[in-house]
Amino acid sequence: MTVEWKGAPVAKALTESLVPRVEALKQDGILPTLAVVRVGEREDDLSYERGLCKRFASAGAEVRVVALPADAPQEELENTVRTLNEDGGVHGILLFSPLPKRYDEERVRKLLSPRKDVDCLTDANAFCVYAGKCGPGLPGFAPCTPQAVVELLDFYGYDLTGKNVTVVGRSAVVGKPLAMLLLQRNATVTVCHTRTRDLPAVCRNADLLVVCAGKAGLIGADCLREGMCVVDVGIHVVDGKLCGDVDAFGASRVPLDACTPVPGGVGAVTTAVLLKHTVQAAERRA
Amino acid sequence: MTVEWKGAPVAKALTESLVPRVEALKQDGILPTLAVVRVGEREDDLSYERGLCKRFASAGAEVRVVALPADAPQEELENTVRTLNEDGGVHGILLFSPLPKRYDEERVRKLLSPRKDVDCLTDANAFCVYAGKCGPGLPGFAPCTPQAVVELLDFYGYDLTGKNVTVVGRSAVVGKPLAMLLLQRNATVTVCHTRTRDLPAVCRNADLLVVCAGKAGLIGADCLREGMCVVDVGIHVVDGKLCGDVDAFGASRVPLDACTPVPGGVGAVTTAVLLKHTVQAAERRA
């Protein structure tokens, strides 16, 4: 029987573990606060924002939404970030990314204070991920999605040390930082991508397969091996249904040890990671 | 027959390819210059310095040695770096590292101008390696040793695209940046380390094995497979003889396609890489 590694219990446990830390900060007069900078009203952004607000509320922390009109000029966006950088009541800043194309996103990112950059949009935090400088007592924040993968594995007691882990995807947002976090946890990490020869063979060779290729149904039964564990980071809408990078039908024919569902897997953990990072940022300022 | 991938022809070809660029800079009144900052007179440093001076002279470029006494205070070292940062006649700065323990090396590194940091001692350049921002037209400089591995593979016409490459070692100086450079070249990269389970099996699985573990003779015949290629970055003195991370006797029993000698392999290429980076730095200023 394949164990289902659901995200909801991970998010719940992580959130509960943060409640006492939120309480302690409040007793010191600090309300951990995440500022969300949104341009326009994309449905994806709004939906994620609702999830965030609910998550933060459940731990007694605050989300402050700064919504700019869809036609806000670059300067207004930049000034918003500058103001939030300086605002002592704001501990984390989340900028919905990618921005609409007419913005110079690079410029905005460079403005963001690394100390408040809880989703790793700055070069300084990317460096920390690369150098193994994220986590308790360390300065950096990893991007939420790869961090959510690690939180999920921790919750389900998966010990990464010495495991052969194959990561499919090398994006700057997920694949690469994830490879760094897994290496930091002493996994033997293989990074695959579009130019990999014989992807199925490289995948089957893994104890743990993490797929973040951004391609619906890329991973079929030929990429899977009995007894392996699979984390699917992908999320796509195909024929009106949500699915991941793993072909669910193919996967159902292979007796895996464990597998994350889509939806309801890694994606359900990211808001809790943002909460964790915001609390860490607030504690550093305390 | 195993082909020997020697470093000397690589260094020679790379140097020759740089001569016209040095000439062009000189015609614009710019003499490409590397400042070498050395504290004390360690034999290793002096020997490397001699090699550097010879390499630069052969291309018509300049090395300026700034030798500080072994008891120079931290402040003097820092002021030296500050002065060289500001000196328009200096395009690259090489700081012999690691510094003696009584120095705060982190502080010195942070002072170094990333634009002159031709051996990747700064966080800014490490970020560039991670983000794939090193090379022609890009701002970053990779560390010389991993870059030397890539130059050697290029010289011998080894196409990395789609190859399974195993890197043994995850140091900040060699293993990690090398993994990033190889990934950038579209190899499928696996990073091994001391916590890897069944290292021989992971090694044998590779088309190309690059060993930078810093442990003499770690890689024996059990880690090798007929027809694979091996690059040995290690260099050690054992019983008065120089050897690498690969056990030479073990390797001699396996019919490899190609293998770098130690000494005379990767190590012979690094001074040419420093020349290349110094010329690049000078061109950016031109």
Coordinates of C-alpha atoms in Angstrom, one line a residue:
Chain A
M1 CA 0.0 0.0 0.0
T2 CA 1.3 3.4 -1.0
V3 CA 1.3 5.8 1.9
E4 CA -0.2 9.2 0.9
W5 CA 2.0 12.0 2.1
K6 CA -0.7 14.7 2.4
G7 CA 0.3 18.3 3.0
A8 CA -2.5 19.4 5.3
P9 CA -1.3 17.6 8.4
V10 CA 2.2 19.0 7.8
A11 CA 0.9 22.5 7.6
K12 CA -1.2 22.0 10.7
A13 CA 1.6 20.6 12.8
L14 CA 4.0 23.3 11.6
T15 CA 1.5 26.1 12.3
E16 CA 0.8 24.7 15.8
S17 CA 4.5 24.5 16.5
L18 CA 4.7 28.2 15.7
V19 CA 1.8 29.4 17.9
P20 CA 3.8 29.6 21.1
R21 CA 6.5 31.6 19.3
V22 CA 3.9 34.0 18.0
E23 CA 2.5 34.3 21.6
A24 CA 6.0 35.0 23.0
L25 CA 6.6 37.7 20.4
K26 CA 3.2 39.3 21.2
Q27 CA 4.1 39.4 24.9
D28 CA 7.1 41.4 23.8
G29 CA 4.8 43.8 21.9
I30 CA 5.7 42.3 18.5
L31 CA 2.9 41.2 16.1
P32 CA 4.6 39.0 13.5
T33 CA 3.4 40.6 10.2
L34 CA 3.8 39.6 6.6
A35 CA 3.2 42.3 4.0
V36 CA 1.8 40.9 0.7
V37 CA 2.4 43.1 -2.4
R38 CA 0.0 42.3 -5.1
V39 CA -0.4 44.1 -8.5
G40 CA -3.8 43.7 -10.1
E41 CA -6.3 41.0 -9.3
R42 CA -5.1 37.7 -10.8
E43 CA -7.3 34.9 -9.6
D44 CA -4.3 32.7 -8.6
D45 CA -2.9 35.5 -6.5
L46 CA -6.2 36.2 -4.8
S47 CA -6.8 32.6 -4.0
Y48 CA -3.3 32.2 -2.5
E49 CA -3.7 35.4 -0.6
R50 CA -6.9 34.0 1.0
G51 CA -5.1 30.8 2.1
L52 CA -2.3 32.9 3.5
C53 CA -4.6 35.1 5.5
K54 CA -6.4 32.1 7.0
R55 CA -3.1 30.4 7.8
F56 CA -1.7 33.5 9.6
A57 CA -4.9 34.1 11.4
S58 CA -4.9 30.6 12.7
A59 CA -1.6 31.2 14.4
G60 CA -2.5 34.7 15.6
A61 CA -0.1 36.4 13.1
E62 CA -0.9 39.2 10.7
V63 CA -1.1 39.6 6.9
R64 CA -1.2 43.1 5.6
V65 CA -2.2 43.2 1.9
V66 CA -0.9 46.0 -0.2
A67 CA -2.9 45.8 -3.4
L68 CA -1.8 48.0 -6.3
P69 CA -3.9 48.7 -9.3
A70 CA -3.0 46.6 -12.4
D71 CA -1.8 49.8 -14.1
A72 CA 0.4 51.0 -11.2
P73 CA 3.6 52.5 -12.5
Q74 CA 7.0 50.9 -11.7
E75 CA 7.9 53.8 -9.4
E76 CA 4.8 53.2 -7.2
L77 CA 5.7 49.5 -6.8
E78 CA 9.3 50.4 -6.0
N79 CA 8.2 53.0 -3.5
T80 CA 5.8 50.5 -1.9
V81 CA 8.8 48.1 -1.4
R82 CA 10.9 50.9 0.0
T83 CA 8.3 51.9 2.5
L84 CA 7.7 48.3 3.7
N85 CA 11.5 47.8 4.0
E86 CA 11.6 50.7 6.5
D87 CA 8.4 49.8 8.3
G88 CA 9.3 48.3 11.7
G89 CA 5.9 46.7 12.0
V90 CA 6.5 44.5 8.9
H91 CA 8.7 41.5 9.3
G92 CA 8.3 39.7 6.0
I93 CA 7.5 40.9 2.5
L94 CA 5.9 38.6 -0.1
L95 CA 5.9 40.0 -3.6
F96 CA 3.6 38.0 -6.0
S97 CA 5.9 36.9 -8.8
P98 CA 6.3 36.9 -11.7
L99 CA 5.1 40.4 -12.1
P100 CA 3.3 41.5 -15.3
K101 CA 5.9 41.8 -18.0
R102 CA 5.9 45.5 -18.3
Y103 CA 7.6 45.8 -14.9
D104 CA 11.3 45.6 -14.4
E105 CA 11.1 42.8 -11.8
E106 CA 14.9 42.6 -11.3
R107 CA 14.9 46.2 -10.1
V108 CA 12.1 45.5 -7.6
R109 CA 13.8 42.4 -6.3
K110 CA 17.1 44.3 -5.8
L111 CA 15.2 46.8 -3.6
L112 CA 13.8 44.2 -1.3
S113 CA 15.5 43.9 2.1
P114 CA 17.0 40.4 2.4
R115 CA 16.0 40.4 6.1
K116 CA 12.3 40.6 5.1
D117 CA 12.6 38.5 1.9
V118 CA 10.8 35.5 3.3
D119 CA 10.4 33.8 -0.2
C120 CA 14.0 34.2 -1.4
L121 CA 13.6 36.7 -4.2
T122 CA 16.9 38.4 -3.5
D123 CA 20.4 37.4 -4.6
A124 CA 21.5 37.5 -0.9
N125 CA 19.0 34.8 0.1
A126 CA 19.8 32.7 -3.0
F127 CA 23.4 32.8 -2.0
C128 CA 22.4 31.6 1.5
V129 CA 20.6 28.7 0.0
Y130 CA 23.6 27.8 -2.1
A131 CA 26.0 28.2 0.9
G132 CA 23.8 26.3 3.3
K133 CA 23.0 29.3 5.4
C134 CA 19.3 28.9 5.8
G135 CA 17.5 27.6 8.9
P136 CA 17.4 28.3 12.7
G137 CA 20.1 30.7 13.7
L138 CA 21.2 31.3 10.2
P139 CA 20.5 34.5 8.1
G140 CA 18.9 33.1 4.9
F141 CA 15.4 32.2 3.9
A142 CA 14.9 29.4 1.3
P143 CA 12.1 29.8 -1.2
C144 CA 8.8 28.4 0.2
T145 CA 8.2 25.6 -2.2
P146 CA 11.5 23.7 -1.8
Q147 CA 11.4 24.4 1.9
A148 CA 7.9 22.9 2.0
V149 CA 9.3 19.7 0.4
V150 CA 11.8 19.5 3.3
E151 CA 9.2 20.2 5.9
L152 CA 6.9 17.5 4.4
L153 CA 9.8 14.9 4.4
D154 CA 10.6 15.8 8.0
F155 CA 7.0 15.5 9.1
Y156 CA 6.7 12.0 7.7
G157 CA 10.0 11.0 9.3
Y158 CA 11.9 10.5 6.0
D159 CA 15.6 10.6 6.9
L160 CA 17.5 12.1 3.9
T161 CA 21.0 11.2 5.1
G162 CA 22.7 9.0 2.5
K163 CA 19.6 8.6 0.4
N164 CA 19.8 8.8 -3.4
V165 CA 17.5 11.6 -4.3
T166 CA 16.7 12.6 -7.9
V167 CA 15.4 16.1 -8.5
V168 CA 13.7 16.5 -11.9
G169 CA 13.9 20.2 -12.8
R170 CA 16.6 22.8 -12.3
S171 CA 14.6 26.1 -12.1
A172 CA 15.9 28.9 -10.0
V173 CA 12.7 28.9 -8.0
V174 CA 12.4 25.2 -7.1
G175 CA 14.8 22.6 -8.6
K176 CA 18.2 24.3 -7.9
P177 CA 17.4 25.5 -4.3
L178 CA 15.8 22.2 -3.5
A179 CA 18.9 20.4 -4.6
M180 CA 20.9 22.6 -2.3
L181 CA 18.6 22.0 0.7
L182 CA 18.7 18.2 0.1
L183 CA 22.5 18.2 -0.2
Q184 CA 22.6 20.2 3.1
R185 CA 20.6 17.3 4.6
N186 CA 23.3 14.8 3.5
A187 CA 21.3 13.3 0.6
T188 CA 23.2 12.2 -2.5
V189 CA 21.5 14.5 -5.0
T190 CA 21.1 14.1 -8.8
V191 CA 19.7 16.9 -10.8
C192 CA 17.9 16.1 -14.0
H193 CA 16.5 18.4 -16.7
T194 CA 15.3 18.6 -20.3
R195 CA 18.7 17.6 -21.6
T196 CA 19.0 14.5 -19.4
R197 CA 19.5 11.3 -21.4
D198 CA 17.3 8.4 -20.4
L199 CA 15.3 10.2 -17.7
P200 CA 13.4 7.1 -16.8
A201 CA 16.6 5.2 -15.8
V202 CA 17.9 8.1 -13.7
C203 CA 14.5 8.4 -12.0
R204 CA 14.2 4.7 -11.2
N205 CA 17.7 4.8 -9.7
A206 CA 16.5 7.0 -6.8
D207 CA 15.2 6.2 -3.4
L208 CA 13.3 9.5 -3.4
L209 CA 12.1 11.2 -6.6
V210 CA 11.2 14.8 -6.4
V211 CA 9.5 16.2 -9.5
C212 CA 9.5 19.9 -10.2
A213 CA 9.7 20.0 -14.0
G214 CA 6.6 22.0 -14.6
K215 CA 5.3 19.6 -17.2
A216 CA 2.0 17.8 -16.6
G217 CA 2.3 14.0 -16.6
L218 CA 6.0 14.0 -17.5
I219 CA 6.7 11.1 -15.1
G220 CA 5.1 7.9 -16.1
A221 CA 5.3 4.3 -14.8
D222 CA 8.6 3.8 -16.7
C223 CA 10.2 6.4 -14.4
L224 CA 9.1 4.7 -11.2
R225 CA 10.3 1.7 -9.2
E226 CA 8.6 -0.4 -6.6
G227 CA 9.4 0.8 -3.1
M228 CA 10.5 4.3 -4.0
C229 CA 9.0 7.5 -2.6
V230 CA 7.8 10.3 -4.8
V231 CA 7.2 14.0 -4.1
D232 CA 5.3 15.8 -6.9
V233 CA 5.7 19.6 -6.8
G234 CA 3.9 20.2 -10.1
I235 CA 0.4 21.6 -10.4
H236 CA -1.5 22.0 -13.7
V237 CA -5.0 22.3 -14.9
V238 CA -5.6 19.7 -17.6
D239 CA -9.1 19.2 -19.0
G240 CA -10.5 21.2 -16.1
K241 CA -8.8 18.9 -13.5
L242 CA -5.8 19.6 -11.3
C243 CA -2.8 17.3 -11.8
G244 CA 0.9 17.2 -11.2
D245 CA 4.1 16.4 -13.1
V246 CA 3.5 12.7 -12.3
D247 CA 1.0 10.8 -14.4
A248 CA -1.4 9.6 -11.8
F249 CA -2.6 6.6 -13.7
G250 CA 1.0 5.4 -14.4
A251 CA 1.9 5.9 -10.8
S252 CA -1.1 3.9 -9.6
R253 CA 0.3 0.8 -11.3
V254 CA 3.6 0.9 -9.4
P255 CA 3.6 0.0 -5.6
L256 CA 5.4 3.1 -4.3
D257 CA 6.3 3.4 -0.6
A258 CA 4.9 6.9 -0.4
C259 CA 3.6 9.6 -2.7
T260 CA 2.3 13.1 -2.4
P261 CA -1.2 13.8 -3.8
V262 CA -1.9 16.7 -6.3
P263 CA -3.6 18.8 -5.2
G264 CA -3.2 18.5 -1.4
G265 CA 0.5 17.7 -1.3
V266 CA 3.5 20.2 -1.2
G267 CA 1.3 23.1 -2.2
A268 CA -0.7 22.9 1.0
V269 CA 2.5 23.4 3.0
T270 CA 3.8 26.6 1.5
T271 CA 1.6 29.1 3.5
A272 CA 2.8 27.5 6.7
V273 CA 6.4 27.9 5.6
L274 CA 5.8 31.6 4.9
L275 CA 4.4 31.8 8.4
K276 CA 7.5 30.1 9.8
H277 CA 9.8 32.5 7.9
T278 CA 7.8 35.5 9.1
V279 CA 8.1 34.4 12.7
Q280 CA 11.8 33.8 12.3
A281 CA 12.2 37.3 10.8
A282 CA 10.2 38.8 13.7
E283 CA 12.3 36.9 16.2
R284 CA 15.5 38.2 14.7
R285 CA 14.3 41.7 15.1
A286 CA 13.1 41.2 18.6
Chain B
M1 CA 44.2 2.4 -24.1
T2 CA 43.3 5.1 -21.6
V3 CA 43.8 8.6 -23.0
E4 CA 45.8 10.8 -20.6
W5 CA 44.1 14.2 -20.2
K6 CA 47.1 16.3 -19.4
G7 CA 46.8 19.8 -18.2
A8 CA 49.8 21.4 -19.9
P9 CA 48.4 21.5 -23.4
V10 CA 45.2 22.9 -22.1
A11 CA 47.0 25.7 -20.2
K12 CA 49.1 26.4 -23.3
A13 CA 46.2 26.7 -25.7
L14 CA 44.2 28.8 -23.3
T15 CA 47.1 31.1 -22.8
E16 CA 47.8 31.4 -26.5
S17 CA 44.1 32.2 -27.1
L18 CA 44.5 35.1 -24.6
V19 CA 47.6 36.7 -26.2
P20 CA 45.7 38.7 -28.8
R21 CA 43.3 40.0 -26.2
V22 CA 46.2 41.1 -24.0
E23 CA 47.7 42.8 -27.0
A24 CA 44.4 44.6 -27.8
L25 CA 44.2 45.8 -24.3
K26 CA 47.7 47.1 -24.3
Q27 CA 47.0 49.0 -27.5
D28 CA 44.3 50.7 -25.5
G29 CA 46.9 51.5 -22.9
I30 CA 45.7 48.8 -20.5
L31 CA 48.1 46.3 -19.0
P32 CA 46.1 43.4 -17.6
T33 CA 47.3 43.1 -14.1
L34 CA 46.7 40.6 -11.3
A35 CA 47.6 41.6 -7.7
V36 CA 48.6 38.7 -5.5
V37 CA 48.2 39.3 -1.8
R38 CA 50.4 36.9 0.2
V39 CA 50.9 36.8 4.0
G40 CA 54.1 35.2 5.1
E41 CA 56.2 32.9 3.0
R42 CA 54.6 29.5 2.9
E43 CA 56.3 27.3 0.4
D44 CA 53.1 26.3 -1.4
D45 CA 52.1 29.9 -1.9
L46 CA 55.6 30.8 -3.2
S47 CA 55.6 27.9 -5.6
Y48 CA 52.2 28.8 -7.0
E49 CA 53.2 32.4 -7.2
R50 CA 56.2 31.5 -9.4
G51 CA 53.9 29.5 -11.7
L52 CA 51.5 32.4 -11.9
C53 CA 54.2 35.0 -12.8
K54 CA 55.6 32.7 -15.5
R55 CA 52.1 32.1 -17.0
F56 CA 51.3 35.8 -17.0
A57 CA 54.7 36.8 -18.5
S58 CA 54.2 34.3 -21.3
A59 CA 51.0 36.2 -22.3
G60 CA 52.5 39.6 -21.8
A61 CA 50.3 40.3 -18.7
E62 CA 51.4 41.4 -15.3
V63 CA 51.5 40.0 -11.8
R64 CA 52.1 42.5 -8.9
V65 CA 53.0 40.7 -5.7
V66 CA 52.0 42.4 -2.5
A67 CA 53.8 40.4 0.2
L68 CA 52.9 41.1 3.8
P69 CA 55.1 39.9 6.7
A70 CA 53.8 36.8 8.5
D71 CA 52.9 39.0 11.5
A72 CA 51.1 41.7 9.6
P73 CA 48.1 43.0 11.5
Q74 CA 44.5 42.4 10.2
E75 CA 44.2 46.1 9.6
E76 CA 47.2 46.2 7.3
L77 CA 45.8 43.3 5.3
E78 CA 42.4 45.0 5.0
N79 CA 44.0 48.3 4.0
T80 CA 46.0 46.4 1.3
V81 CA 42.8 45.0 -0.1
R82 CA 41.1 48.4 0.0
T83 CA 44.0 50.1 -1.8
L84 CA 44.0 47.4 -4.5
N85 CA 40.2 47.7 -5.0
E86 CA 40.7 51.4 -5.7
D87 CA 43.8 51.0 -7.9
G88 CA 42.7 51.4 -11.6
G89 CA 45.9 49.7 -12.7
V90 CA 44.9 46.4 -11.0
H91 CA 42.2 44.3 -12.7
G92 CA 42.2 41.1 -10.6
I93 CA 43.1 40.4 -7.0
L94 CA 44.1 37.0 -5.7
L95 CA 44.3 36.5 -2.0
F96 CA 46.1 33.3 -0.9
S97 CA 43.6 31.4 1.1
P98 CA 43.1 30.1 3.7
L99 CA 44.8 32.8 5.6
P100 CA 46.6 31.9 8.9
K101 CA 44.0 31.3 11.5
R102 CA 44.6 34.5 13.6
Y103 CA 43.0 36.5 10.7
D104 CA 39.3 37.2 10.3
E105 CA 39.3 35.9 6.7
E106 CA 35.5 36.5 6.3
R107 CA 36.1 40.2 6.9
V108 CA 38.8 40.4 4.3
R109 CA 36.7 38.6 1.8
K110 CA 33.8 40.9 2.3
L111 CA 36.0 43.9 1.5
L112 CA 37.1 42.4 -1.9
S113 CA 35.5 44.1 -4.9
P114 CA 33.5 41.4 -6.8
R115 CA 34.7 42.9 -10.1
K116 CA 38.3 42.1 -9.2
D117 CA 37.6 38.8 -7.4
V118 CA 39.0 36.5 -10.0
D119 CA 39.0 33.4 -7.8
C120 CA 35.5 33.7 -6.4
L121 CA 36.2 34.5 -2.7
T122 CA 33.2 36.8 -2.5
D123 CA 29.5 36.0 -1.9
A124 CA 28.6 38.0 -4.9
N125 CA 30.6 35.7 -7.2
A126 CA 29.5 32.6 -5.4
F127 CA 25.9 33.7 -6.2
C128 CA 26.9 34.1 -9.8
V129 CA 28.2 30.6 -10.0
Y130 CA 24.9 29.3 -8.4
A131 CA 22.8 31.4 -10.8
G132 CA 24.7 30.5 -13.9
K133 CA 26.1 34.0 -14.3
C134 CA 29.7 33.3 -15.0
G135 CA 31.4 33.3 -18.4
P136 CA 31.8 35.6 -21.4
G137 CA 29.5 38.7 -21.2
L138 CA 28.4 37.7 -17.7
P139 CA 29.4 39.4 -14.4
G140 CA 30.7 36.5 -12.3
F141 CA 34.0 34.7 -11.9
A142 CA 33.9 31.0 -11.0
P143 CA 36.7 29.6 -8.7
C144 CA 39.8 28.7 -10.7
T145 CA 39.9 25.0 -9.9
P146 CA 36.3 24.0 -11.0
Q147 CA 36.7 26.4 -14.0
A148 CA 39.9 24.6 -14.9
V149 CA 38.0 21.3 -14.9
V150 CA 35.6 22.7 -17.5
E151 CA 38.4 24.2 -19.6
L152 CA 40.1 20.8 -19.6
L153 CA 37.0 19.0 -20.7
D154 CA 36.4 21.6 -23.4
F155 CA 39.9 21.3 -24.7
Y156 CA 39.6 17.5 -25.0
G157 CA 36.3 17.9 -26.8
Y158 CA 34.2 16.2 -24.1
D159 CA 30.6 17.2 -24.7
L160 CA 28.9 17.5 -21.3
T161 CA 25.3 17.7 -22.6
G162 CA 23.2 14.9 -21.3
K163 CA 26.2 13.1 -19.7
N164 CA 25.8 11.5 -16.3
V165 CA 28.5 13.2 -14.2
T166 CA 29.2 12.2 -10.7
V167 CA 31.1 14.8 -8.5
V168 CA 32.7 13.4 -5.4
G169 CA 33.0 16.2 -2.9
R170 CA 30.8 19.1 -2.0
S171 CA 33.2 21.7 -0.7
A172 CA 32.4 25.4 -1.2
V173 CA 35.7 25.8 -3.1
V174 CA 35.5 22.9 -5.6
G175 CA 32.6 20.4 -5.4
K176 CA 29.6 22.7 -5.1
P177 CA 30.7 25.3 -7.7
L178 CA 31.8 22.5 -10.1
A179 CA 28.3 20.9 -9.8
M180 CA 26.8 24.2 -10.8
L181 CA 29.1 24.7 -13.8
L182 CA 28.5 21.2 -15.0
L183 CA 24.7 21.7 -14.6
Q184 CA 25.0 24.9 -16.6
R185 CA 26.6 22.8 -19.4
N186 CA 23.6 20.5 -19.4
A187 CA 25.1 17.5 -17.7
T188 CA 23.0 15.4 -15.4
V189 CA 24.9 16.0 -12.2
T190 CA 25.1 13.8 -9.0
V191 CA 26.9 15.1 -6.0
C192 CA 28.4 12.6 -3.6
H193 CA 30.1 13.2 -0.2
T194 CA 31.1 11.5 3.0
R195 CA 27.5 10.5 3.8
T196 CA 26.8 8.9 0.5
R197 CA 25.8 5.3 0.8
D198 CA 27.5 2.8 -1.6
L199 CA 29.9 5.4 -3.1
P200 CA 31.4 2.8 -5.5
A201 CA 28.0 2.1 -7.1
V202 CA 27.2 5.8 -7.5
C203 CA 30.6 6.4 -9.1
R204 CA 30.4 3.4 -11.5
N205 CA 27.1 4.7 -12.7
A206 CA 28.7 7.9 -14.2
D207 CA 29.9 8.6 -17.7
L208 CA 32.3 11.1 -16.2
L209 CA 33.6 10.9 -12.6
V210 CA 35.1 14.1 -11.1
V211 CA 36.8 13.5 -7.8
C212 CA 37.4 16.5 -5.5
A213 CA 37.1 14.8 -2.1
G214 CA 40.4 15.8 -0.7
K215 CA 41.3 12.3 0.4
A216 CA 44.2 10.5 -1.1
G217 CA 43.4 7.2 -2.8
L218 CA 39.7 7.4 -1.9
I219 CA 38.6 6.1 -5.4
G220 CA 39.7 2.5 -6.0
A221 CA 39.0 0.1 -8.9
D222 CA 35.6 -0.7 -7.3
C223 CA 34.5 2.8 -8.1
L224 CA 35.5 2.6 -11.8
R225 CA 33.9 1.2 -14.9
E226 CA 35.4 0.3 -18.2
G227 CA 34.9 3.1 -20.7
M228 CA 34.3 5.9 -18.2
C229 CA 36.3 9.2 -18.0
V230 CA 37.9 10.4 -14.8
V231 CA 39.1 13.8 -13.7
D232 CA 41.1 13.8 -10.4
V233 CA 41.2 17.2 -8.7
G234 CA 43.0 15.9 -5.6
I235 CA 46.6 16.5 -4.8
H236 CA 48.4 15.0 -1.8
V237 CA 51.9 14.1 -0.7
V238 CA 52.0 10.5 0.4
D239 CA 55.4 8.9 1.3
G240 CA 57.1 11.8 -0.4
K241 CA 55.2 11.3 -3.7
L242 CA 52.4 13.3 -5.2
C243 CA 49.1 11.6 -5.7
G244 CA 45.5 12.3 -6.2
D245 CA 42.1 11.2 -4.8
V246 CA 42.1 8.3 -7.3
D247 CA 44.2 5.3 -6.3
A248 CA 46.6 5.1 -9.3
F249 CA 47.2 1.4 -9.0
G250 CA 43.5 0.6 -8.8
A251 CA 42.8 2.8 -11.8
S252 CA 45.5 1.2 -13.9
R253 CA 43.6 -2.1 -13.8
V254 CA 40.4 -0.6 -15.3
P255 CA 40.4 0.3 -19.0
L256 CA 39.1 3.9 -18.7
D257 CA 38.5 6.0 -21.8
A258 CA 40.3 9.0 -20.4
C259 CA 41.9 10.1 -17.1
T260 CA 43.8 13.1 -15.8
P261 CA 47.3 12.5 -14.3
V262 CA 48.3 13.8 -10.9
P263 CA 50.4 15.8 -10.9
G264 CA 50.1 17.4 -14.4
G265 CA 46.3 17.4 -14.7
V266 CA 43.8 20.0 -13.5
G267 CA 46.3 21.7 -11.3
A268 CA 48.3 22.7 -14.3
V269 CA 45.4 24.7 -15.8
T270 CA 44.5 26.9 -12.9
T271 CA 47.1 29.7 -13.5
A272 CA 45.8 29.9 -17.1
V273 CA 42.2 30.3 -15.7
L274 CA 43.5 33.2 -13.5
L275 CA 45.0 34.8 -16.6
K276 CA 41.7 34.4 -18.4
H277 CA 39.7 35.9 -15.6
T278 CA 42.2 38.8 -15.2
V279 CA 41.9 39.6 -19.0
Q280 CA 38.1 39.4 -18.7
A281 CA 38.2 41.8 -15.8
A282 CA 40.5 44.2 -17.7
E283 CA 38.2 44.1 -20.8
R284 CA 35.2 44.9 -18.7
R285 CA 37.0 48.0 -17.4
A286 CA 38.2 49.0 -20.9

